[in-house]
Tab-separated table of C-alpha atoms in Angstrom:
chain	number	residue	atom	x	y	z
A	28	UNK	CA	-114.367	50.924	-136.608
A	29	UNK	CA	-110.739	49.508	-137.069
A	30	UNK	CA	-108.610	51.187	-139.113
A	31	UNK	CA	-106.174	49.841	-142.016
A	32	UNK	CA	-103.722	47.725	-141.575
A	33	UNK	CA	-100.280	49.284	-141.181
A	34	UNK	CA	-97.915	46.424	-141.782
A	35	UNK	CA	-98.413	45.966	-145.721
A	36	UNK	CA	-93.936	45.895	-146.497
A	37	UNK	CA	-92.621	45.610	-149.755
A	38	UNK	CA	-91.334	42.176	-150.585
A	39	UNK	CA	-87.753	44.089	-151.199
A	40	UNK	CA	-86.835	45.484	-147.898
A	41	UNK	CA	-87.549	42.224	-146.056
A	42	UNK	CA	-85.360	40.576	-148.332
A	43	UNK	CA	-82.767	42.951	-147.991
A	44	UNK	CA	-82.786	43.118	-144.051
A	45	UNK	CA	-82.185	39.375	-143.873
A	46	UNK	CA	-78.667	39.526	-142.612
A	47	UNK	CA	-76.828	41.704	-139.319
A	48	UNK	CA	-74.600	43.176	-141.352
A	49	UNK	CA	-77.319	44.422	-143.601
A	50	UNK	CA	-79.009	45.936	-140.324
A	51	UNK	CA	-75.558	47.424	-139.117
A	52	UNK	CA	-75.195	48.920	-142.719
A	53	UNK	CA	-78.776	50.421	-141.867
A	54	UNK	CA	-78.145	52.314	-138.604
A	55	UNK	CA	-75.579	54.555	-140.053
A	56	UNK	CA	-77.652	55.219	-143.453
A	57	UNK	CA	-78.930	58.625	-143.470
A	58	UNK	CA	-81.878	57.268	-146.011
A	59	UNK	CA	-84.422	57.871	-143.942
A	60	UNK	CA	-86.853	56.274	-146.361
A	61	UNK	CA	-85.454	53.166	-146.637
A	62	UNK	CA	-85.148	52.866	-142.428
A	63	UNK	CA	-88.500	53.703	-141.903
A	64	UNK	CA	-89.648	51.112	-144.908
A	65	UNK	CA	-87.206	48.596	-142.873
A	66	UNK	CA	-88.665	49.317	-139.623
A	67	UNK	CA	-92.463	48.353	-140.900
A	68	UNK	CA	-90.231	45.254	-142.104
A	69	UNK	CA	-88.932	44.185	-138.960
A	70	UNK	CA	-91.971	44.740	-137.041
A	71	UNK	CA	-93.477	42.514	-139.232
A	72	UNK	CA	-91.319	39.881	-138.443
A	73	UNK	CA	-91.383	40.237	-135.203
A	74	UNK	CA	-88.290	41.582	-134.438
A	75	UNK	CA	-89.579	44.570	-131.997
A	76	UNK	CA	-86.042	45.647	-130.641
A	77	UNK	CA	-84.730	46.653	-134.212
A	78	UNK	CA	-88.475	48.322	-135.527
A	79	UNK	CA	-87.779	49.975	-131.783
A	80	UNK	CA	-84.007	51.329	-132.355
A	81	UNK	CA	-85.114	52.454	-135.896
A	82	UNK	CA	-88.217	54.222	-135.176
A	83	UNK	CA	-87.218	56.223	-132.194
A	84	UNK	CA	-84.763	57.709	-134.502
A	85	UNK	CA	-87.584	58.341	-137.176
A	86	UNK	CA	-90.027	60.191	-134.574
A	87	UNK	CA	-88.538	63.070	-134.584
A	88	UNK	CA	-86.873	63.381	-138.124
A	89	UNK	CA	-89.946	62.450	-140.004
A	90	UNK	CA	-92.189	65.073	-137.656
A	91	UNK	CA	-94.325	66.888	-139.689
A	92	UNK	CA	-94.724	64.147	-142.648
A	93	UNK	CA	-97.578	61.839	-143.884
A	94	UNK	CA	-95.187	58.976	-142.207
A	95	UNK	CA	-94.820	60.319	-138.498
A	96	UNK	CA	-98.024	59.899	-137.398
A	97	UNK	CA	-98.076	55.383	-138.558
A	98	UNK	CA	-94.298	55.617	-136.777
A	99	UNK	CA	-95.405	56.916	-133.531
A	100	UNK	CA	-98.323	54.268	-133.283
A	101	UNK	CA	-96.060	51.362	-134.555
A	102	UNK	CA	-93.630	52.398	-132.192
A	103	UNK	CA	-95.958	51.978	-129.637
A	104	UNK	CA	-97.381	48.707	-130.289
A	105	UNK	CA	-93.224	47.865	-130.892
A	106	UNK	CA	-92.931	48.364	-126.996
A	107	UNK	CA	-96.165	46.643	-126.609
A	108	UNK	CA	-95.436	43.235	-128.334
A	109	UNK	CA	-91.827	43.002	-126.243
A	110	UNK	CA	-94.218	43.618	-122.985
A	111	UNK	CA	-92.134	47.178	-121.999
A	112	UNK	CA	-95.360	47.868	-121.238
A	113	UNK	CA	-94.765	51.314	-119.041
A	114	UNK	CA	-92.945	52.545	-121.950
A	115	UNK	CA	-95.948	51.535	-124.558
A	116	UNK	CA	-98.335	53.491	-122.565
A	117	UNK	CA	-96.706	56.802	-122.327
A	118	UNK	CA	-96.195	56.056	-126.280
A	119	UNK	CA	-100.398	55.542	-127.124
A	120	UNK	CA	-100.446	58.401	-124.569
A	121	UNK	CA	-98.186	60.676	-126.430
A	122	UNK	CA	-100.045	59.714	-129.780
A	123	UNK	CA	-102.995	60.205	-128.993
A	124	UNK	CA	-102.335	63.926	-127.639
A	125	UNK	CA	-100.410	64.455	-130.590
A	126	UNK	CA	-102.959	62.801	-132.933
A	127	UNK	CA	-106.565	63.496	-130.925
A	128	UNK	CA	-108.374	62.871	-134.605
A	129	UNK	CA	-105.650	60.320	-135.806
A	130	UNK	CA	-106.064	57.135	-137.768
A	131	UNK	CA	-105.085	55.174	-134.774
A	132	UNK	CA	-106.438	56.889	-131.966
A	133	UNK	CA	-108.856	54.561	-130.985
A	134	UNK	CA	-106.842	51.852	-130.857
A	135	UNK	CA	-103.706	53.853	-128.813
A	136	UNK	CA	-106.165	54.690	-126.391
A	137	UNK	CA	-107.428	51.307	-125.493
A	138	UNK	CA	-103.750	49.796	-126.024
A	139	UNK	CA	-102.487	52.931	-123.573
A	140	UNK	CA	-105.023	51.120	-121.198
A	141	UNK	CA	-104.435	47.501	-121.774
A	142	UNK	CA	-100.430	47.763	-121.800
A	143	UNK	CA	-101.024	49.306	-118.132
A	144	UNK	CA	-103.619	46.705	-117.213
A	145	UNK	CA	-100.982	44.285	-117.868
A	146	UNK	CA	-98.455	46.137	-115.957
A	147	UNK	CA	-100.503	46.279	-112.754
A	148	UNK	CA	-99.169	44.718	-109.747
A	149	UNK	CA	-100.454	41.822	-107.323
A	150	UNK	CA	-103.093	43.046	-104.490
A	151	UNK	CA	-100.495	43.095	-101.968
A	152	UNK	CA	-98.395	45.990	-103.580
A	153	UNK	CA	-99.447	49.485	-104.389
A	154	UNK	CA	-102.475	49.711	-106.306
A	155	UNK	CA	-100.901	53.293	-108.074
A	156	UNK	CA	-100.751	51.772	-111.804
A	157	UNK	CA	-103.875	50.016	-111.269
A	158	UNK	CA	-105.873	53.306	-110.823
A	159	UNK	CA	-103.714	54.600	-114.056
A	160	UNK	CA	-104.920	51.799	-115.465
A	161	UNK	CA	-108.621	52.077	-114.713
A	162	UNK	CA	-108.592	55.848	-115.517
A	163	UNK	CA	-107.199	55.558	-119.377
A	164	UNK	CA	-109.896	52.747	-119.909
A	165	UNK	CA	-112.794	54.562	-119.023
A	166	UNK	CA	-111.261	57.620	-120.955
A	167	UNK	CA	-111.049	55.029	-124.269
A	168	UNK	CA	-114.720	53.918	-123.335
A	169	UNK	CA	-116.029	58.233	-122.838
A	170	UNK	CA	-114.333	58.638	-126.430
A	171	UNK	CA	-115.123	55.597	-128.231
A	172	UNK	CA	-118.772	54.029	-126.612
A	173	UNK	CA	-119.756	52.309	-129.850
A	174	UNK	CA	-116.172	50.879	-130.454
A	175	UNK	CA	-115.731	46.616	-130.940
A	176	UNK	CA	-113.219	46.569	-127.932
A	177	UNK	CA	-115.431	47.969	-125.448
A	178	UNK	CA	-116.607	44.742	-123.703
A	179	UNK	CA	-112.924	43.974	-123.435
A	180	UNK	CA	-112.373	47.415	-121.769
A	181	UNK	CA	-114.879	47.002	-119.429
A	182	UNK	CA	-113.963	43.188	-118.540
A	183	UNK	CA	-110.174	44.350	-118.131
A	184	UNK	CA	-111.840	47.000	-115.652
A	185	UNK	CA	-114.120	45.179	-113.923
A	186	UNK	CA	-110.581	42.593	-112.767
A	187	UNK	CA	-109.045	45.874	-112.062
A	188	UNK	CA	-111.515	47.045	-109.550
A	189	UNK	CA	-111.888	43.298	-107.770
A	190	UNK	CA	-107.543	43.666	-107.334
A	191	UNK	CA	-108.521	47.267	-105.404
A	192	UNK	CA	-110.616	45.197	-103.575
A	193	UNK	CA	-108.284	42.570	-102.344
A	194	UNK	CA	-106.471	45.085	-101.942
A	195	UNK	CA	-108.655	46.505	-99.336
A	196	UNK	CA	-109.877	42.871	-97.838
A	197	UNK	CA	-106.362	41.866	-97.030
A	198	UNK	CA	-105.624	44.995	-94.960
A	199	UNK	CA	-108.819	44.592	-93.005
A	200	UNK	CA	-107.761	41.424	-92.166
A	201	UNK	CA	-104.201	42.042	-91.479
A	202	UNK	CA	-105.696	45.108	-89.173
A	203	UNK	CA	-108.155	42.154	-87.494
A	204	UNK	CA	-105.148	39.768	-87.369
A	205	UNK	CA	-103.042	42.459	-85.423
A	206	UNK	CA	-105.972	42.663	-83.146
A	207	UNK	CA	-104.358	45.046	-79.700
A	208	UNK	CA	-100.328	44.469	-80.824
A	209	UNK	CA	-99.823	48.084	-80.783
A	210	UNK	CA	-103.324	49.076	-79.840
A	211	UNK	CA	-106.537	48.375	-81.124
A	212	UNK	CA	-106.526	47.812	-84.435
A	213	UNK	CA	-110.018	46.320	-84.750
A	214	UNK	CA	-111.562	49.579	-85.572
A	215	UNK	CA	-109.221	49.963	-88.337
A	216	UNK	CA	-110.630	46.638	-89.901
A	217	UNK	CA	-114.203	47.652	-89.537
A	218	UNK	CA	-113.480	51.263	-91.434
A	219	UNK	CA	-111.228	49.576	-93.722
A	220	UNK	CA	-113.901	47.241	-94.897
A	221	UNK	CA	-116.806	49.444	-94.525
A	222	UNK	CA	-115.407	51.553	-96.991
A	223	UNK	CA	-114.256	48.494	-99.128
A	224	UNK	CA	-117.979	47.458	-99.240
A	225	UNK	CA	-119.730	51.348	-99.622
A	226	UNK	CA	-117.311	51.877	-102.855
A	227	UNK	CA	-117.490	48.435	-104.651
A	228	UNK	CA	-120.994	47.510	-103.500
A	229	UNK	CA	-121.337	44.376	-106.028
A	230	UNK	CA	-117.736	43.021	-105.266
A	231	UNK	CA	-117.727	39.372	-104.887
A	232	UNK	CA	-115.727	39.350	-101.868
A	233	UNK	CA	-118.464	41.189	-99.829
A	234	UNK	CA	-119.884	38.224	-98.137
A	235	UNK	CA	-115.932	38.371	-96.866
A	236	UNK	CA	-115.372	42.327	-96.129
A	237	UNK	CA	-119.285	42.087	-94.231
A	238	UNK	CA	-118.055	38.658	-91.735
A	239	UNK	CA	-114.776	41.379	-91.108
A	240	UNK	CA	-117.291	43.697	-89.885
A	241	UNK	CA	-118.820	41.614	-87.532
A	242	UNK	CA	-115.955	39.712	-86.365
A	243	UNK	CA	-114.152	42.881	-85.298
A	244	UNK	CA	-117.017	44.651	-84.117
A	245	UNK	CA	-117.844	41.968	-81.635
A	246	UNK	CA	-113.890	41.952	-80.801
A	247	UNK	CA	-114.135	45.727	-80.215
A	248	UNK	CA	-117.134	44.940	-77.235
A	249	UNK	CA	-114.559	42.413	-75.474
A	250	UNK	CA	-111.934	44.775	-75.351
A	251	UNK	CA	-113.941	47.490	-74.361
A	252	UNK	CA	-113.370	49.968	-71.612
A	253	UNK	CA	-116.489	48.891	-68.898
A	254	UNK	CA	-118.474	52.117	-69.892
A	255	UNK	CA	-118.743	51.176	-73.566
A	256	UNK	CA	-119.051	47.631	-72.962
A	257	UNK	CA	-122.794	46.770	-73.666
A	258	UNK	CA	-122.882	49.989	-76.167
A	259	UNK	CA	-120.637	47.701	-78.666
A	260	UNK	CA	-122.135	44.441	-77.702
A	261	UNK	CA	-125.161	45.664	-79.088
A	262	UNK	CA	-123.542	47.293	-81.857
A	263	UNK	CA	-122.462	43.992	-82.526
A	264	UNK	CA	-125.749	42.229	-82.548
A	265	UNK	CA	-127.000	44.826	-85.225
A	266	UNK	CA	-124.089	44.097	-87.136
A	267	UNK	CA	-125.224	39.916	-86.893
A	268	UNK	CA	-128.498	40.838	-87.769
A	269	UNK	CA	-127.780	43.079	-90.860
A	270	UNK	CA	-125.321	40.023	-91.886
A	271	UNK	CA	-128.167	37.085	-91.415
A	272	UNK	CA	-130.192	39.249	-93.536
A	273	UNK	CA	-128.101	39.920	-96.670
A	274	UNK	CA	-126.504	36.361	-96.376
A	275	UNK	CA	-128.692	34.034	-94.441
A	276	UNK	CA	-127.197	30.834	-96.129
A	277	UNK	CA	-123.496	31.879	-95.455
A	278	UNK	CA	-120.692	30.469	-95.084
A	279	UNK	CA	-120.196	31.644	-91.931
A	280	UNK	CA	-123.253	31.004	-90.411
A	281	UNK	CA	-121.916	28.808	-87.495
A	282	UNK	CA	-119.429	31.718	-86.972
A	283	UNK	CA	-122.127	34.372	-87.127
A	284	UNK	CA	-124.660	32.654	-84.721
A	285	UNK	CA	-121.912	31.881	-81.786
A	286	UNK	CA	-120.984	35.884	-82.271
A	287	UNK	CA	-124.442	36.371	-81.686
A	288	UNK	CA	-124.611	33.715	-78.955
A	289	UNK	CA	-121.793	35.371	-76.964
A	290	UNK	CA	-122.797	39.100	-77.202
A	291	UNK	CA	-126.651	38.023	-76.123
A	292	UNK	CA	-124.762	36.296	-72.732
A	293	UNK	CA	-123.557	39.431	-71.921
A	294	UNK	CA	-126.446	41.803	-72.891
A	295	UNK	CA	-128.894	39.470	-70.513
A	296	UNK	CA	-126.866	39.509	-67.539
């Protein structure tokens, strides 16, 4: 269940805060009430860099106080709403480890997760915060199972897992691509998308990772050394017949068959 909202401001400090100088007049007050009554103002208005300046001060000077707890959160989801989303994470992060029980420990936990789903980079690049990212949203979904955001949770991780997965389809095919520049580097693409396809079985690019398979295990007969020649042309053919079976209206059908076509020359002769 959501908690209460934290961003009820009396009507006098937003008045007050209208003007710069009023805000420079603010950062040297030592009122500490007052700030921390301004900083729930300018979050409010959307004006995340000041409720930022003004609450990092707070943290630690109102530790210990009905107030710190709200302060740490809002800070948090200050970060957040300017997208410094590295910075909001370790903030939910540091909440919630501070506040296990807190009011808004539900919602730091799945916003610790979200700012570094956000954060996460294209396929291409290292796949580090993506992983992060995973991990804190199946932590939010251990600790809260019956919570409203869990379908969200589970939708931001699904996308996460199909980026590991390009991930892993575009350096099979970069390995196939390379083909013998350097050595052979077909054997790295069949691995490479064998594994791809035993840890994200339901992935919708396996019709793409399984064609890889084949297409480099074929590639891997021609290049053979004579004594393992008709030992990988067959491997090969079990490969095109484990493909035709799990996708026998594919894409790559015309592909598949002339693999086939080719290996069964050379197995006859």
């Amino acid at each position: 269940m959501m908690k209460r909202n934290i961003w009820v401001l009396p009507l006098l400090a937003m008045l007050l805060l209208s003007s710069c100088g009023e805000y420079n007049k603010l950062l040297k007050s030592t009122d500490y009430e007052y700030k921390y009554e301004a900083a729930k103002s300018y979050f409010a208005k959307g004006q995340y860099s000041r409720s930022v300046t003004l609450l990092n001060e707070l943290i630690t000077i109102l530790k210990g106080t009905d107030k710190a707890e709200e302060s740490l959160y809002m800070l948090g989801m200050s970060y957040y709403n300017q997208q410094d989303y590295q910075t909001a994470a370790q903030t939910f992060i540091q909440y919630y480890n501070v506040y296990p029980r807190g009011t808004y420990t539900e919602l730091a936990r799945f916003h610790a997760g979200k700012a570094l789903y956000l954060d996460t980079p294209e396929p291409r690049l290292d796949q580090t915060g993506t992983y992060s990212a995973i991990q804190q949203l199946q932590m939010f979904m251990e600790y809260f199972p019956e919570s409203s955001k869990k379908e969200e949770a589970q939708n931001m991780i699904f996308a996460l897992q199909d980026k590991l997965v390009m991930k892993e389809y575009l350096s099979a095919r970069l390995y196939y691509n390379l083909g013998n520049y350097l050595g052979n580097n077909y054997q790295a693409c069949v691995i490479t998308a064998q594994n791809a396809l035993q840890d994200y079985p339901y992935t919708n690019l396996r019709e793409d990772l399984s064609i890889l398979v084949l297409r480099a295990k074929y590639e891997l007969a021609v290049y053979s050394i004579e004594e393992k020649k008709l030992e990988r042309y067959r491997e090969a053919v079990d490969e095109y017949y484990a493909f035709k079976n799990e996708f026998p209206e594919s894409k790559y059908s015309k592909e598949a068959e002339h693999i086939f076509a080719e290996a069964q020359k050379v197995l006859k002769d």
